[in-house]
Coordinates of C-alpha atoms in Angstrom, one line a residue:
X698 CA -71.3 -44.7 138.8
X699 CA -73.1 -44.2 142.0
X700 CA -69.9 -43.9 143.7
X701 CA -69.0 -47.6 143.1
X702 CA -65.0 -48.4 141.8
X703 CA -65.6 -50.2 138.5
X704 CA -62.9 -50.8 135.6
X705 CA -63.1 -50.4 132.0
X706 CA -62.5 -53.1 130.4
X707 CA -60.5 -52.6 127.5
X708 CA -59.6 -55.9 126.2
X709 CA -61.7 -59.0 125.6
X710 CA -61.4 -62.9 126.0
X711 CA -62.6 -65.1 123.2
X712 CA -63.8 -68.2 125.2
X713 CA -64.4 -70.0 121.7
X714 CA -63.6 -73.6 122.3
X715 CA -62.0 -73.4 125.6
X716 CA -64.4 -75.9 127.5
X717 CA -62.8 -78.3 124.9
X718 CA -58.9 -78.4 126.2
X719 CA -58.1 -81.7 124.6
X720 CA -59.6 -81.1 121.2
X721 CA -57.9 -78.0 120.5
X722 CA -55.3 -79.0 117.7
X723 CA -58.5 -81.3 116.1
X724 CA -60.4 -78.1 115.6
X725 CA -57.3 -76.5 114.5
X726 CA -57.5 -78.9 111.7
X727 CA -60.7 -78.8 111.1
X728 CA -60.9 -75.3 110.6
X729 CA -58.1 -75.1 108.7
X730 CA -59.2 -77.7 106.1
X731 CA -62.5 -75.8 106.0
X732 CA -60.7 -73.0 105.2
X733 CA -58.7 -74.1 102.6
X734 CA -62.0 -75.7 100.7
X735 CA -63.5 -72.5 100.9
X736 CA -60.6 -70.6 99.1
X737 CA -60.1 -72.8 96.6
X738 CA -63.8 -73.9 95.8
X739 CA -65.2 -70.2 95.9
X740 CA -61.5 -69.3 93.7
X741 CA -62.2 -71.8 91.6
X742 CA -65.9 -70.5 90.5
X743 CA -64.5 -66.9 90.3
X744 CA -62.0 -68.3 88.2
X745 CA -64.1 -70.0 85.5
X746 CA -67.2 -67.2 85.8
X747 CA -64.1 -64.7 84.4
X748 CA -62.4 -66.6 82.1
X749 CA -65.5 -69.3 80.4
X750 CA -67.1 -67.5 77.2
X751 CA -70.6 -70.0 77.9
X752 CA -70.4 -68.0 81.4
X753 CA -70.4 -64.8 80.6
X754 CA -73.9 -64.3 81.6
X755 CA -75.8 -62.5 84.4
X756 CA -76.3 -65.1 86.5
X757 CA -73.0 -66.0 86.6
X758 CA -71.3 -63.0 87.2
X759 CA -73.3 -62.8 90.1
X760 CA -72.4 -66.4 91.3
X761 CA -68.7 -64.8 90.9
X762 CA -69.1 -62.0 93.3
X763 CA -71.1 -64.1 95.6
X764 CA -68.1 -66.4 96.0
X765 CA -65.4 -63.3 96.3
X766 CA -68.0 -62.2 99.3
X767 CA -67.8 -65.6 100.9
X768 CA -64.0 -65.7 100.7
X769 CA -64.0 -62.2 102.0
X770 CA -66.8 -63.0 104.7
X771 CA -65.0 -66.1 105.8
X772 CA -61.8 -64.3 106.1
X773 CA -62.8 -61.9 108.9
X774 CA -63.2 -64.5 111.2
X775 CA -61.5 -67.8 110.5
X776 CA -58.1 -66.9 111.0
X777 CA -58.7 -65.1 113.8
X778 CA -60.4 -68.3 114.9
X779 CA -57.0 -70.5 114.0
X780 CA -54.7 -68.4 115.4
X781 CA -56.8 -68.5 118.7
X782 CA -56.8 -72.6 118.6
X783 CA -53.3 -72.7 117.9
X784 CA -51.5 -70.2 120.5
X785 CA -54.1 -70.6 123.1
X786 CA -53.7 -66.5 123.2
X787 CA -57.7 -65.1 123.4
X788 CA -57.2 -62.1 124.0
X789 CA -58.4 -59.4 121.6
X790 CA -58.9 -55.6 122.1
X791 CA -61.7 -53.7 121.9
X792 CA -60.3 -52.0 118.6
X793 CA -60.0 -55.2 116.8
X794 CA -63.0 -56.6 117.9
X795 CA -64.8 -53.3 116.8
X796 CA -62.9 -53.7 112.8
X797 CA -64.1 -57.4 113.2
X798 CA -67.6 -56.7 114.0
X799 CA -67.7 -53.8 111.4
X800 CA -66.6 -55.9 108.5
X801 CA -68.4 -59.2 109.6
X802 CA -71.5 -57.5 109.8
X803 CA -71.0 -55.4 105.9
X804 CA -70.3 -59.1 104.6
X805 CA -73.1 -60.2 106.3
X806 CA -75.6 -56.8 104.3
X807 CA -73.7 -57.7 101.3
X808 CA -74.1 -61.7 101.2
X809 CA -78.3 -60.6 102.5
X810 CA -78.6 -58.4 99.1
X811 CA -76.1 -60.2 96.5
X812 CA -78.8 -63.4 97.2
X813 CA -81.6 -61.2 96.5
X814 CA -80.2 -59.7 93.3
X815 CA -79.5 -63.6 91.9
X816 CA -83.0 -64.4 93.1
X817 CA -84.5 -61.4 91.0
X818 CA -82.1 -62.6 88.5
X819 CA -83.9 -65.9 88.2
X820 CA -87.0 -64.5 88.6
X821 CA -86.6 -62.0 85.7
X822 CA -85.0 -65.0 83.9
X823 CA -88.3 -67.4 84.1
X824 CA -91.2 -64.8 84.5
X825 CA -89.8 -62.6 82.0
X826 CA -87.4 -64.4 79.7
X827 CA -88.4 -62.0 76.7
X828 CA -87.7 -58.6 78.3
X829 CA -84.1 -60.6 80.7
X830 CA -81.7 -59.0 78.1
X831 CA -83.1 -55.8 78.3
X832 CA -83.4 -55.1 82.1
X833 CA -80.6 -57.6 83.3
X834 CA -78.1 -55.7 81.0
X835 CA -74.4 -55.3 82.3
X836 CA -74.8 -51.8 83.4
X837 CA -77.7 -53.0 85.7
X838 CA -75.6 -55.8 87.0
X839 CA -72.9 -53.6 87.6
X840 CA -75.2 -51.8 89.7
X841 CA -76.6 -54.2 91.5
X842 CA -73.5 -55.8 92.7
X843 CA -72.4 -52.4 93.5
X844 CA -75.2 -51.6 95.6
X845 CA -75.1 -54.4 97.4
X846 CA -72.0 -54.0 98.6
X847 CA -72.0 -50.0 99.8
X848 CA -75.6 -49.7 101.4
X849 CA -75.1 -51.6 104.3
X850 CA -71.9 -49.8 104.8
X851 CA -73.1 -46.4 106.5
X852 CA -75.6 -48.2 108.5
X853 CA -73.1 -51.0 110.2
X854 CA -70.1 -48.6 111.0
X855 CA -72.9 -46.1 112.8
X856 CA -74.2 -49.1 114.4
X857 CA -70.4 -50.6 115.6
X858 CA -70.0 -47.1 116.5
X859 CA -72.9 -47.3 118.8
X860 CA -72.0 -50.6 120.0
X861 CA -68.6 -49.6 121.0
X862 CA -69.5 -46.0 122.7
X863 CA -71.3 -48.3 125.6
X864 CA -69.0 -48.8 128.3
X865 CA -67.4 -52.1 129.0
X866 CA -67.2 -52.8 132.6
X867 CA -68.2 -56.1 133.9
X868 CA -67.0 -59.6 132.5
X869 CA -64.6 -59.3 129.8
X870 CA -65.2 -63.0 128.9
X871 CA -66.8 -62.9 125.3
X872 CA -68.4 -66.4 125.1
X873 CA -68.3 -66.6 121.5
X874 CA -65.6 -67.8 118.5
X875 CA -65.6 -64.7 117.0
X876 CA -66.9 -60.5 117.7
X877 CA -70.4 -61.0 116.5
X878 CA -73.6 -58.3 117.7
X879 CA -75.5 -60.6 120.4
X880 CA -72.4 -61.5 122.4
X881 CA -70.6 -58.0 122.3
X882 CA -74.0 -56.3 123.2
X883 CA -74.6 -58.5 126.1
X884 CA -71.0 -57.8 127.8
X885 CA -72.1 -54.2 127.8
X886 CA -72.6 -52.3 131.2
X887 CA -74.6 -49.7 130.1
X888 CA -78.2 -48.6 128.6
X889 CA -78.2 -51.7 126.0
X890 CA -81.9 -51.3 125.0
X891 CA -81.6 -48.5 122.2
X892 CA -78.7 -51.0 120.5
X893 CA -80.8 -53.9 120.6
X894 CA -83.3 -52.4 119.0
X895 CA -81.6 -51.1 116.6
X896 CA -79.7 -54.5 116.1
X897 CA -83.1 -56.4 115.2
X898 CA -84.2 -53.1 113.0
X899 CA -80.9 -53.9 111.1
X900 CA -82.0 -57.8 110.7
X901 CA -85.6 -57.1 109.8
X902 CA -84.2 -54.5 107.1
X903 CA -81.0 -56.5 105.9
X904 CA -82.1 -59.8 106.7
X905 CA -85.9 -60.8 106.8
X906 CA -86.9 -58.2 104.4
X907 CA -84.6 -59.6 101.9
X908 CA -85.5 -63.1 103.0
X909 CA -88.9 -62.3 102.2
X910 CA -88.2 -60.9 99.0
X911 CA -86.2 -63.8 98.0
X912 CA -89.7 -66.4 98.6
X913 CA -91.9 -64.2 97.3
X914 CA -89.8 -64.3 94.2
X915 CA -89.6 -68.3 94.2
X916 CA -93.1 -68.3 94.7
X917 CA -93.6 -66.9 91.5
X918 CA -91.3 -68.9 90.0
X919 CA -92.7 -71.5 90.6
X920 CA -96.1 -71.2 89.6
X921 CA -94.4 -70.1 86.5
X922 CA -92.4 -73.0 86.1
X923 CA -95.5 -75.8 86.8
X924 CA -97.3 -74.1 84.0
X925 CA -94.8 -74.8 81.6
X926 CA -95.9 -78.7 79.0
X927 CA -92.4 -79.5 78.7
X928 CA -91.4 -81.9 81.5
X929 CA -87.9 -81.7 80.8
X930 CA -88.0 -77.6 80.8
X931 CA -89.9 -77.6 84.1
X932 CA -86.9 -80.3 85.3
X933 CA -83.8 -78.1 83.8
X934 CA -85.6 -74.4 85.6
X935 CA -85.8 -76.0 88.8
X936 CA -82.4 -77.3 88.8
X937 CA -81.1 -73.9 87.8
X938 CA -82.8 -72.2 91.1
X939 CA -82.5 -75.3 93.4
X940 CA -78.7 -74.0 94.1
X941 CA -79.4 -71.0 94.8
X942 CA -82.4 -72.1 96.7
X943 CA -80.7 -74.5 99.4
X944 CA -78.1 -72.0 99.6
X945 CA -80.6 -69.2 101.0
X946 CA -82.3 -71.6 103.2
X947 CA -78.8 -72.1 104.8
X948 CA -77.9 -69.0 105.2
X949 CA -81.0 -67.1 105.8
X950 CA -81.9 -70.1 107.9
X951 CA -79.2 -70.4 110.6
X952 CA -78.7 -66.3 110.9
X953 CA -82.1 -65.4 111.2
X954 CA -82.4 -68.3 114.3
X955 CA -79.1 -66.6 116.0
X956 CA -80.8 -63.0 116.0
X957 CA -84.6 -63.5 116.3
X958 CA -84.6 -66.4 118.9
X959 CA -86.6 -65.1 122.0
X960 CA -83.9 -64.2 124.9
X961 CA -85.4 -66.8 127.0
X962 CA -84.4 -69.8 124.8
X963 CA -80.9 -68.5 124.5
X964 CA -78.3 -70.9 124.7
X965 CA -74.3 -69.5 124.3
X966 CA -73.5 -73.2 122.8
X967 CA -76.0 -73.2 120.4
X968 CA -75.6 -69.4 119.3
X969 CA -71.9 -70.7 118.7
X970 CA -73.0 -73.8 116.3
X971 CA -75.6 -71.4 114.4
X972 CA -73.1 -69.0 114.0
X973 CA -70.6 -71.4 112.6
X974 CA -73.3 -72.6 110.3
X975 CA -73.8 -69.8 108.7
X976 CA -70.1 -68.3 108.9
X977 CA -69.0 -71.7 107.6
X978 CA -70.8 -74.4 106.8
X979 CA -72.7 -72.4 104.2
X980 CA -69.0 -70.9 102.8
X981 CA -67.8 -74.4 102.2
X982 CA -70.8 -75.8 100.4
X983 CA -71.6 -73.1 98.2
X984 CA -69.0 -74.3 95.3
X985 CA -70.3 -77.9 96.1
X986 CA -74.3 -77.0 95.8
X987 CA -73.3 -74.7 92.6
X988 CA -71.0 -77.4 91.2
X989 CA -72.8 -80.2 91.5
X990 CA -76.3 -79.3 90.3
X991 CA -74.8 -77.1 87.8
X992 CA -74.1 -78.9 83.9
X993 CA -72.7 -75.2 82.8
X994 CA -70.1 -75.1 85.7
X995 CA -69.3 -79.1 86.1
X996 CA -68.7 -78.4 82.0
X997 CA -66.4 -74.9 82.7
X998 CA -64.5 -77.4 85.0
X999 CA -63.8 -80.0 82.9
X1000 CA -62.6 -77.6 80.3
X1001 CA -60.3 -75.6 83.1
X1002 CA -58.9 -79.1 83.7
X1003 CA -57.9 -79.9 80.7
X1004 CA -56.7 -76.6 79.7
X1005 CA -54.0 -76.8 83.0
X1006 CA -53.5 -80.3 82.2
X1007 CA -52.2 -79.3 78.3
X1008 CA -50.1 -76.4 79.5
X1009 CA -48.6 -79.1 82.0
X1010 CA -47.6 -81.3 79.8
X1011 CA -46.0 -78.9 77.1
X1012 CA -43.8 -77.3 79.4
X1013 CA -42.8 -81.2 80.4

């Protein structure tokens, strides 16, 4: 490269929370605790969306693969986060950062499209409760769930591929807690401009598009709800989508921020709170929002208790 001695770099440093040297084992067990809530509240609702008869419904089994993808999603990066705060070792190769950013980023596609299949859910639901059974039928769900989980696929792995083939020669400090597009991108000594652009093509097609989709959905939702007489009915439809409402907003909210924010206003600190927002925050609340604002599940609960507490006390 115009004669210059340059060296590849074939290993990264995750910075993470290394400005933070004294609160290292706090975040430790922080994270950890985090962690734990989103493995057993997301396990809990795939639990009782399998097993409850008055949740074997469409939107339900949707709520269960949702949760899977947010144990799934939260498990590509967390422990690699943990394991980082607890030996102090940062270092990660290019190979794993690579798988990391593959699979982050197909959890990521598949959380974007699973939200817009329970949001036409709903909508089908409200705006079109008489034909719901006929075009939300298993088959279709099946399909659905399916398809939201393999079309991103093809897309991110040519993408990491693309990513990857860039040569690494500068800093190898990676100012980020985990392999995510902006960070990796920006550490790249080469021609970066064609990945870019086809990093925001990606979020406009598996982000804002869905994002989109997902309001313009609620919108008509809505105006079909408000023309309902019943005051309670209007109050019991817009409980039903207010979970899967704030949960979007969360979501879509934090992620589209982190990768549509103008280059100027970038700020490495607050790419790293968005990103735990959204990697996260949203993870651990999901089974809270759902739960909470939910009779059906708080009732699924309640029986799943009492079923573990008999069995407990028959084998005593």
């Amino acid at each position: 490269m115009s004669g210059r001695n340059f060296t590849l770099i074939m290993e990264f440093i995750l910075l993470g929370f290394s400005d933070l040297p004294n609160l290292q084992g706090f975040l430790f067990g922080v994270f950890l605790v985090i962690y734990m809530i989103i493995l057993i509240g997301n396990g809990l609702i795939i639990v009782i969306t399998k097993v409850d008869p008055a949740l074997q419904t469409p939107m339900y089994f949707f709520l269960g693969n949702f949760s899977f993808v947010e144990i799934c999603y939260t498990s590509v990066t967390l422990p690699r986060m943990l394991m980082n705060l607890s030996t102090q070792n940062r270092h990660i190769s290019l190979v794993a950062c690579a798988v990391q950013l593959c699979f982050f980023l197909i959890l990521v596609v598949t959380e974007c499209l699973l939200l817009t299949v329970m949001a036409y859910d709903r909508y089908v639901a409200i705006c079109k409760p008489l034909y719901y059974q006929v075009i939300m039928n298993h088959k279709v769900c099946v399909q659905l769930v399916i398809g939201s989980w393999v079309t991103g696929i093809p897309v991110v792995i040519g993408q990491t591929y693309q990513i990857f083939s860039l040569p690494f020669c500068g800093s190898n400090k990676l100012n980020h807690v985990f392999c995510d597009m902006p960070p990796v991108v920006k550490l790249a000594c080469g021609d970066a401009f064609v990945n870019q652009l086809s990093a925001y093509a990606d979020a406009i097609l598996f982000a804002l598009i869905p994002f989109l989709l997902i309001l313009g959905s609620y919108v008509k939702i809505i105006l079909t709800i408000l023309k309902l007489s019943s005051a309670p009915g209007r109050h019991k439809l817009f409980s039903t989508c207010s979970s899967h409402f704030i949960v979007v907003i969360l979501f879509f909210g934090s992620g589209l921020i982190v990768y549509f924010r103008p280059k100027s206003n970038h700020s490495e600190g607050l790419d790293k709170v968005l990103s735990l927002f959204y990697t996260i925050v949203t993870p651990m609340f999901n089974p809270m929002i759902y739960t909470l604002r939910n009779k059906d599940v708080i009732e699924a609960l309640r029986k799943l208790t009492l079923k573990c507490k008999k069995n407990h006390e028959r084998k005593h």
